[in-house]
């Protein structure tokens, strides 16, 4: 009967009945691993499709109990739990944060890149949820290197083009998370990891976000050397003004805090930044001018072709006009008389005979000694 009610919400559409049936289903699942594995998909279908926020909240609490009881069975479904952090109901989002915090701090769920969805709750319109998210990350920072380990992956997820997160929201979240990174060794490794992330970027928005993240760090001599060693990872992105300004701000802040012996590194880094930025702009200008010249050449070629065609058409028309003028009134060409043809033929024949006679006289003259 419980399964019948849960699988037919359109038929048994009473909210209280649906709540009671879902709670009963989750209790039976806690008792048996076989029954749990068989009906996990039904439970998450209810979680995603139920229009009642109370049922969704109860299902999230039930998932927490099932994870503690059968962690291996529920592990593949964890992403569905994270998805409820974006639920339209503030009550559901609240329970999701509490359940996830309980599972993570008791090592029942591993902290992965999906934790970026928890970070979005830092800016939740419900102040209670935003405070819960801040408390979660504050406690997580005390759990070894948890935040440091998942930070690069979380940055990549938050800066994805399809995440639809505004730049200002991204920067607010990252500022808060970076406040937990204090160890110099962590900063040094983080610089290298973020530099390498530039090679996997797909759009300029990702360039801007990564450059902004690097500009938030505090740089020592070793971290500056790491930045210089990985210069090739982002050199081609320096053509972008926002990326260039972020890296230039790193140099300017480092000059205020670093020792005098680091000045040579900063001078070299600043020069390389400027050269790549100017070179990129020059290449863009050259490409733009080349495109303009190419278009102008195409236009000139088309004009030349049109003029040549017009000249040929004009000459053809003139020839046709002359031909028309030479025609007789009846449209036929004028005929040459037979007498005229014979006169011309006789004149040519006489000229040939005279030329032959002169040549023979010349060859018949005897040779005399001078």
Coordinates of C-alpha atoms in Angstrom, one line a residue:
X1 CA 0.0 0.0 0.0
X2 CA 2.9 2.4 0.8
X3 CA 4.5 1.8 -2.5
X4 CA 1.2 2.2 -4.3
X5 CA 0.7 5.7 -2.7
X6 CA 4.3 6.8 -3.4
X7 CA 4.3 5.7 -7.0
X8 CA 0.8 7.2 -7.8
X9 CA 0.8 10.8 -6.5
X10 CA -1.7 11.8 -9.1
X11 CA -4.2 9.3 -7.8
X12 CA -3.4 9.8 -4.1
X13 CA -2.9 13.5 -4.2
X14 CA -3.6 14.3 -0.6
X15 CA -0.5 16.1 0.9
X16 CA -0.7 14.5 4.4
X17 CA -1.2 11.1 2.9
X18 CA 1.9 11.6 0.7
X19 CA 4.0 12.8 3.6
X20 CA 3.0 9.8 5.7
X21 CA 3.7 7.4 2.9
X22 CA 7.2 8.9 2.1
X23 CA 8.2 8.7 5.8
X24 CA 7.0 5.1 6.0
X25 CA 9.0 4.2 2.9
X26 CA 12.2 5.8 4.2
X27 CA 11.8 3.9 7.6
X28 CA 11.5 0.6 5.8
X29 CA 14.6 1.4 3.7
X30 CA 16.6 2.0 6.8
X31 CA 15.8 -1.5 8.0
X32 CA 16.9 -3.5 4.9
X33 CA 19.8 -2.9 2.5
X34 CA 18.0 -4.9 -0.2
X35 CA 14.8 -2.9 0.2
X36 CA 16.9 0.3 0.3
X37 CA 18.8 -0.5 -2.9
X38 CA 15.6 -1.5 -4.7
X39 CA 13.7 1.7 -3.9
X40 CA 16.4 4.4 -3.8
X41 CA 15.4 5.6 -7.3
X42 CA 11.8 6.0 -6.2
X43 CA 12.9 8.0 -3.2
X44 CA 14.9 10.5 -5.4
X45 CA 12.1 10.7 -7.9
X46 CA 9.9 11.9 -5.1
X47 CA 12.6 14.3 -4.0
X48 CA 12.9 15.9 -7.4
X49 CA 9.3 15.8 -8.6
X50 CA 7.2 16.3 -5.5
X51 CA 5.5 19.8 -5.5
X52 CA 5.3 19.8 -1.7
X53 CA 8.3 21.3 0.1
X54 CA 7.6 19.4 3.3
X55 CA 7.9 16.1 1.4
X56 CA 11.2 17.2 -0.2
X57 CA 12.6 18.3 3.2
X58 CA 11.6 15.0 4.8
X59 CA 13.2 13.1 2.0
X60 CA 16.5 15.0 2.5
X61 CA 16.5 14.1 6.2
X62 CA 15.8 10.5 5.3
X63 CA 18.7 10.5 2.8
X64 CA 21.0 11.5 5.7
X65 CA 19.8 8.6 7.8
X66 CA 20.3 6.2 4.9
X67 CA 23.8 7.5 4.2
X68 CA 24.8 6.8 7.8
X69 CA 23.3 3.3 7.6
X70 CA 24.3 2.3 4.0
X71 CA 27.0 4.8 2.8
X72 CA 28.1 2.6 -0.2
X73 CA 24.5 2.4 -1.5
X74 CA 23.8 6.2 -1.3
X75 CA 27.2 7.4 -2.5
X76 CA 26.3 7.5 -6.2
X77 CA 23.2 9.6 -5.4
X78 CA 25.1 12.3 -3.5
X79 CA 24.9 14.8 -6.5
X80 CA 21.1 14.8 -6.2
X81 CA 21.4 16.0 -2.6
X82 CA 23.8 18.8 -3.6
X83 CA 21.2 19.9 -6.3
X84 CA 18.7 20.7 -3.6
X85 CA 20.9 23.6 -2.5
X86 CA 19.3 25.4 -5.4
X87 CA 15.7 24.4 -4.4
X88 CA 13.2 27.2 -4.6
X89 CA 12.1 26.5 -1.0
X90 CA 14.3 28.1 1.7
X91 CA 13.2 25.4 4.1
X92 CA 14.5 22.7 1.7
X93 CA 17.8 24.6 1.2
X94 CA 18.2 24.9 5.0
X95 CA 17.7 21.2 5.6
X96 CA 20.1 20.4 2.8
X97 CA 22.9 22.4 4.3
X98 CA 22.4 20.9 7.7
X99 CA 22.4 17.3 6.4
X100 CA 25.4 17.9 4.1
X101 CA 27.3 19.5 7.0
X102 CA 26.5 16.5 9.3
X103 CA 27.6 14.0 6.7
X104 CA 30.8 15.8 5.7
X105 CA 32.0 16.5 9.2
X106 CA 31.4 12.8 10.1
X107 CA 33.4 11.7 7.0
X108 CA 30.3 10.1 5.5
X109 CA 30.6 12.2 2.3
X110 CA 33.8 13.3 0.7
X111 CA 34.4 16.9 0.0
X112 CA 34.6 17.3 -3.8
X113 CA 34.2 20.0 -6.5
X114 CA 30.4 19.8 -5.9
X115 CA 30.9 21.7 -2.8
X116 CA 30.9 24.8 -5.1
X117 CA 27.1 24.6 -4.9
X118 CA 27.4 25.0 -1.2
X119 CA 29.5 28.2 -1.8
X120 CA 26.7 29.7 -3.8
X121 CA 24.7 29.7 -0.6
X122 CA 27.0 32.3 0.8
X123 CA 25.0 34.8 -1.3
X124 CA 21.6 33.3 -0.6
X125 CA 18.8 35.9 -0.3
X126 CA 17.8 34.2 2.9
X127 CA 20.2 35.6 5.6
X128 CA 19.8 32.5 7.8
X129 CA 21.0 30.2 4.9
X130 CA 23.9 32.5 4.1
X131 CA 25.0 32.4 7.8
X132 CA 24.7 28.6 7.8
X133 CA 27.0 28.5 4.7
X134 CA 29.5 30.8 6.3
X135 CA 29.5 28.7 9.5
X136 CA 30.0 25.5 7.4
X137 CA 33.1 26.8 5.6
X138 CA 34.5 28.3 8.8
X139 CA 34.3 24.8 10.4
X140 CA 35.5 23.1 7.3
X141 CA 38.7 25.3 7.3
X142 CA 39.6 23.6 10.6
X143 CA 39.4 20.2 9.0
X144 CA 43.0 19.9 7.7
X145 CA 43.5 21.2 4.2
X146 CA 39.9 20.6 3.0
X147 CA 39.2 24.0 1.6
X148 CA 42.7 24.3 0.0
X149 CA 42.4 20.9 -1.7
X150 CA 39.0 21.6 -3.3
X151 CA 39.6 25.3 -4.1
X152 CA 41.0 24.9 -7.7
X153 CA 38.2 22.6 -8.8
X154 CA 35.6 24.9 -7.1
X155 CA 37.0 27.9 -9.0
X156 CA 36.7 26.1 -12.3
X157 CA 33.1 25.1 -11.6
X158 CA 32.0 28.5 -10.5
X159 CA 33.7 30.2 -13.6
X160 CA 32.1 27.8 -16.1
X161 CA 30.3 29.7 -18.9
X162 CA 27.1 27.7 -18.3
X163 CA 27.1 28.4 -14.5
X164 CA 25.2 31.7 -15.1
X165 CA 27.0 33.3 -12.1
X166 CA 27.7 37.0 -12.3
X167 CA 31.2 38.3 -12.0
X168 CA 30.5 40.3 -8.9
X169 CA 29.0 37.2 -7.1
X170 CA 32.0 35.1 -8.1
X171 CA 34.5 37.6 -6.7
X172 CA 32.6 37.9 -3.4
X173 CA 32.6 34.1 -2.9
X174 CA 36.3 33.8 -3.8
X175 CA 37.3 36.6 -1.5
X176 CA 35.6 34.8 1.4
X177 CA 37.2 31.4 0.6
X178 CA 40.7 32.8 0.0
X179 CA 40.6 34.3 3.5
X180 CA 41.1 30.7 4.8
X181 CA 44.4 30.2 2.8
X182 CA 47.2 31.4 5.0
X183 CA 50.1 29.0 4.8
X184 CA 53.0 30.0 2.5
X185 CA 53.4 26.6 1.0
X186 CA 49.7 26.4 0.1
X187 CA 49.9 29.8 -1.5
X188 CA 52.9 28.7 -3.6
X189 CA 51.2 25.5 -4.8
X190 CA 48.0 27.3 -5.5
X191 CA 49.7 29.8 -7.7
X192 CA 51.1 27.0 -9.8
X193 CA 47.7 25.2 -10.0
X194 CA 45.8 28.3 -11.0
X195 CA 48.4 29.2 -13.7
X196 CA 48.0 25.7 -15.2
X197 CA 44.2 26.2 -15.3
X198 CA 44.7 28.9 -17.9
X199 CA 45.5 26.2 -20.5
X200 CA 42.0 24.6 -20.0
X201 CA 40.0 27.8 -20.4
X202 CA 37.5 28.3 -23.1
X203 CA 36.5 31.9 -22.9
X204 CA 37.7 35.3 -21.7
X205 CA 35.4 35.2 -18.7
X206 CA 37.4 32.3 -17.4
X207 CA 40.7 34.3 -18.0
X208 CA 39.3 37.2 -16.0
X209 CA 38.2 34.9 -13.1
X210 CA 41.6 33.1 -12.8
X211 CA 43.6 36.3 -13.1
X212 CA 41.4 37.8 -10.3
X213 CA 42.0 34.8 -8.1
X214 CA 45.8 35.1 -8.6
X215 CA 45.6 38.9 -7.7
X216 CA 44.0 38.1 -4.3
X217 CA 47.0 36.0 -3.1
X218 CA 49.8 37.4 -0.9
X219 CA 53.1 36.8 -2.7
X220 CA 56.5 35.9 -1.2
X221 CA 59.7 35.5 -3.1
X222 CA 59.0 31.8 -3.8
X223 CA 55.4 32.3 -5.0
X224 CA 56.6 35.1 -7.3
X225 CA 59.2 32.8 -8.7
X226 CA 56.4 30.2 -9.3
X227 CA 54.4 32.9 -11.1
X228 CA 57.4 33.7 -13.3
X229 CA 58.2 30.1 -14.0
X230 CA 54.6 29.5 -15.2
X231 CA 54.5 32.7 -17.3
X232 CA 54.0 30.7 -20.5
X233 CA 50.6 29.4 -19.2
X234 CA 49.0 32.9 -19.4
X235 CA 51.3 34.9 -21.7
X236 CA 48.9 34.8 -24.6
X237 CA 46.0 36.0 -22.4
X238 CA 47.8 39.2 -21.5
X239 CA 46.4 40.9 -24.6
X240 CA 43.2 41.2 -22.6
X241 CA 43.2 44.5 -20.6
X242 CA 41.5 43.0 -17.6
X243 CA 43.9 40.1 -17.4
X244 CA 46.9 42.4 -17.8
X245 CA 45.6 44.8 -15.1
X246 CA 45.1 41.9 -12.6
X247 CA 48.7 40.7 -13.1
X248 CA 50.0 44.2 -13.0
X249 CA 48.3 44.7 -9.7
X250 CA 50.2 41.7 -8.3
X251 CA 53.5 43.4 -9.2
X252 CA 52.4 46.7 -7.6
X253 CA 51.3 45.1 -4.3
X254 CA 54.4 42.9 -4.2
X255 CA 56.6 46.0 -4.4
X256 CA 55.0 47.3 -1.2
X257 CA 55.5 44.2 0.9
X258 CA 58.5 42.3 -0.6
X259 CA 62.1 42.8 0.3
X260 CA 64.7 44.7 -1.8
X261 CA 66.3 41.5 -3.1
X262 CA 63.0 40.6 -4.9
X263 CA 63.1 43.8 -6.9
X264 CA 64.9 42.2 -9.8
X265 CA 62.2 39.5 -10.1
X266 CA 59.5 42.1 -10.0
X267 CA 61.3 44.3 -12.6
X268 CA 61.7 41.3 -15.0
X269 CA 58.1 40.2 -14.5
X270 CA 56.7 43.6 -15.1
X271 CA 58.8 44.0 -18.3
X272 CA 57.5 40.6 -19.6
X273 CA 53.9 41.5 -18.8
X274 CA 54.2 44.8 -20.6
X275 CA 55.9 43.2 -23.6
X276 CA 53.3 40.5 -24.0
X277 CA 50.5 43.0 -23.6
X278 CA 51.9 45.5 -26.2
X279 CA 52.9 42.6 -28.6
X280 CA 49.4 41.2 -28.4
X281 CA 47.9 44.6 -29.2
X282 CA 50.3 45.1 -32.1
X283 CA 49.4 41.7 -33.5
X284 CA 45.7 42.6 -33.3
X285 CA 46.2 45.9 -35.0
X286 CA 48.3 44.3 -37.8
X287 CA 45.6 41.6 -38.3
X288 CA 42.9 44.3 -38.4
X289 CA 44.9 46.3 -41.0
X290 CA 45.6 43.3 -43.1
X291 CA 41.9 42.5 -43.1
X292 CA 41.1 46.0 -44.3
X293 CA 43.7 45.9 -47.0
X294 CA 42.5 42.5 -48.2
X295 CA 38.9 43.8 -48.4
X296 CA 40.1 47.0 -50.3
X297 CA 42.1 44.8 -52.8
X298 CA 39.0 42.7 -53.4
X299 CA 36.9 45.8 -54.0
X300 CA 39.5 47.2 -56.4
X301 CA 39.6 43.9 -58.3
X302 CA 35.9 43.9 -58.7
X303 CA 35.9 47.5 -60.0
X304 CA 38.6 46.6 -62.5
X305 CA 36.7 43.6 -63.7
X306 CA 33.5 45.7 -64.2
X307 CA 35.5 48.4 -66.1
X308 CA 37.1 45.7 -68.4
X309 CA 33.8 44.2 -69.1
X310 CA 32.3 47.6 -69.9
X311 CA 35.2 48.4 -72.3
X312 CA 34.7 45.0 -74.2
X313 CA 31.0 45.7 -74.4
X314 CA 31.7 49.2 -75.9
X315 CA 34.2 47.9 -78.5
X316 CA 31.7 45.2 -79.5
X317 CA 29.0 47.7 -79.9
X318 CA 31.2 49.9 -82.1
X319 CA 32.1 47.0 -84.4
X320 CA 28.5 46.1 -84.7
X321 CA 27.7 49.8 -85.6
X322 CA 30.4 49.9 -88.4
X323 CA 29.1 46.6 -89.7
X324 CA 25.6 47.9 -89.8
X325 CA 26.8 51.0 -91.7
X326 CA 28.5 48.9 -94.4
X327 CA 25.5 46.8 -95.1
X328 CA 23.2 47.6 -98.1
X329 CA 19.7 48.8 -97.5
X330 CA 18.4 45.3 -97.9
X331 CA 20.6 44.1 -95.1
X332 CA 23.3 42.4 -97.2
X333 CA 27.0 43.2 -97.5
X334 CA 27.9 45.0 -100.9
X335 CA 29.2 42.6 -103.6
X336 CA 32.5 43.2 -105.4
X337 CA 32.2 43.3 -109.2
X338 CA 33.8 40.5 -111.4
X339 CA 35.7 43.2 -113.4
X340 CA 37.2 44.6 -110.3
X341 CA 38.3 41.2 -109.2
X342 CA 40.0 40.5 -112.6
X343 CA 41.8 43.9 -112.6
X344 CA 43.2 43.2 -109.2
X345 CA 44.4 39.7 -110.2
X346 CA 46.1 41.0 -113.4
X347 CA 48.0 43.7 -111.5
X348 CA 49.3 41.2 -109.0
X349 CA 50.4 38.9 -111.8
X350 CA 52.4 41.6 -113.6
X351 CA 54.2 42.7 -110.4
X352 CA 55.3 39.1 -109.8
X353 CA 56.7 38.8 -113.4
X354 CA 58.7 42.1 -113.2
X355 CA 60.3 41.0 -109.9
X356 CA 61.3 37.7 -111.4
X357 CA 62.9 39.3 -114.5
X358 CA 65.0 41.7 -112.5
X359 CA 66.3 39.0 -110.3
X360 CA 67.4 36.9 -113.3
X361 CA 69.2 39.8 -114.9
X362 CA 71.2 40.4 -111.7
X363 CA 72.4 36.8 -111.5
X364 CA 73.4 36.7 -115.2
X365 CA 75.9 39.7 -115.1
X366 CA 79.5 38.5 -115.6
X367 CA 82.1 39.0 -112.9
X368 CA 85.0 41.3 -113.9
X369 CA 88.3 42.0 -112.2
X370 CA 88.6 45.5 -110.8

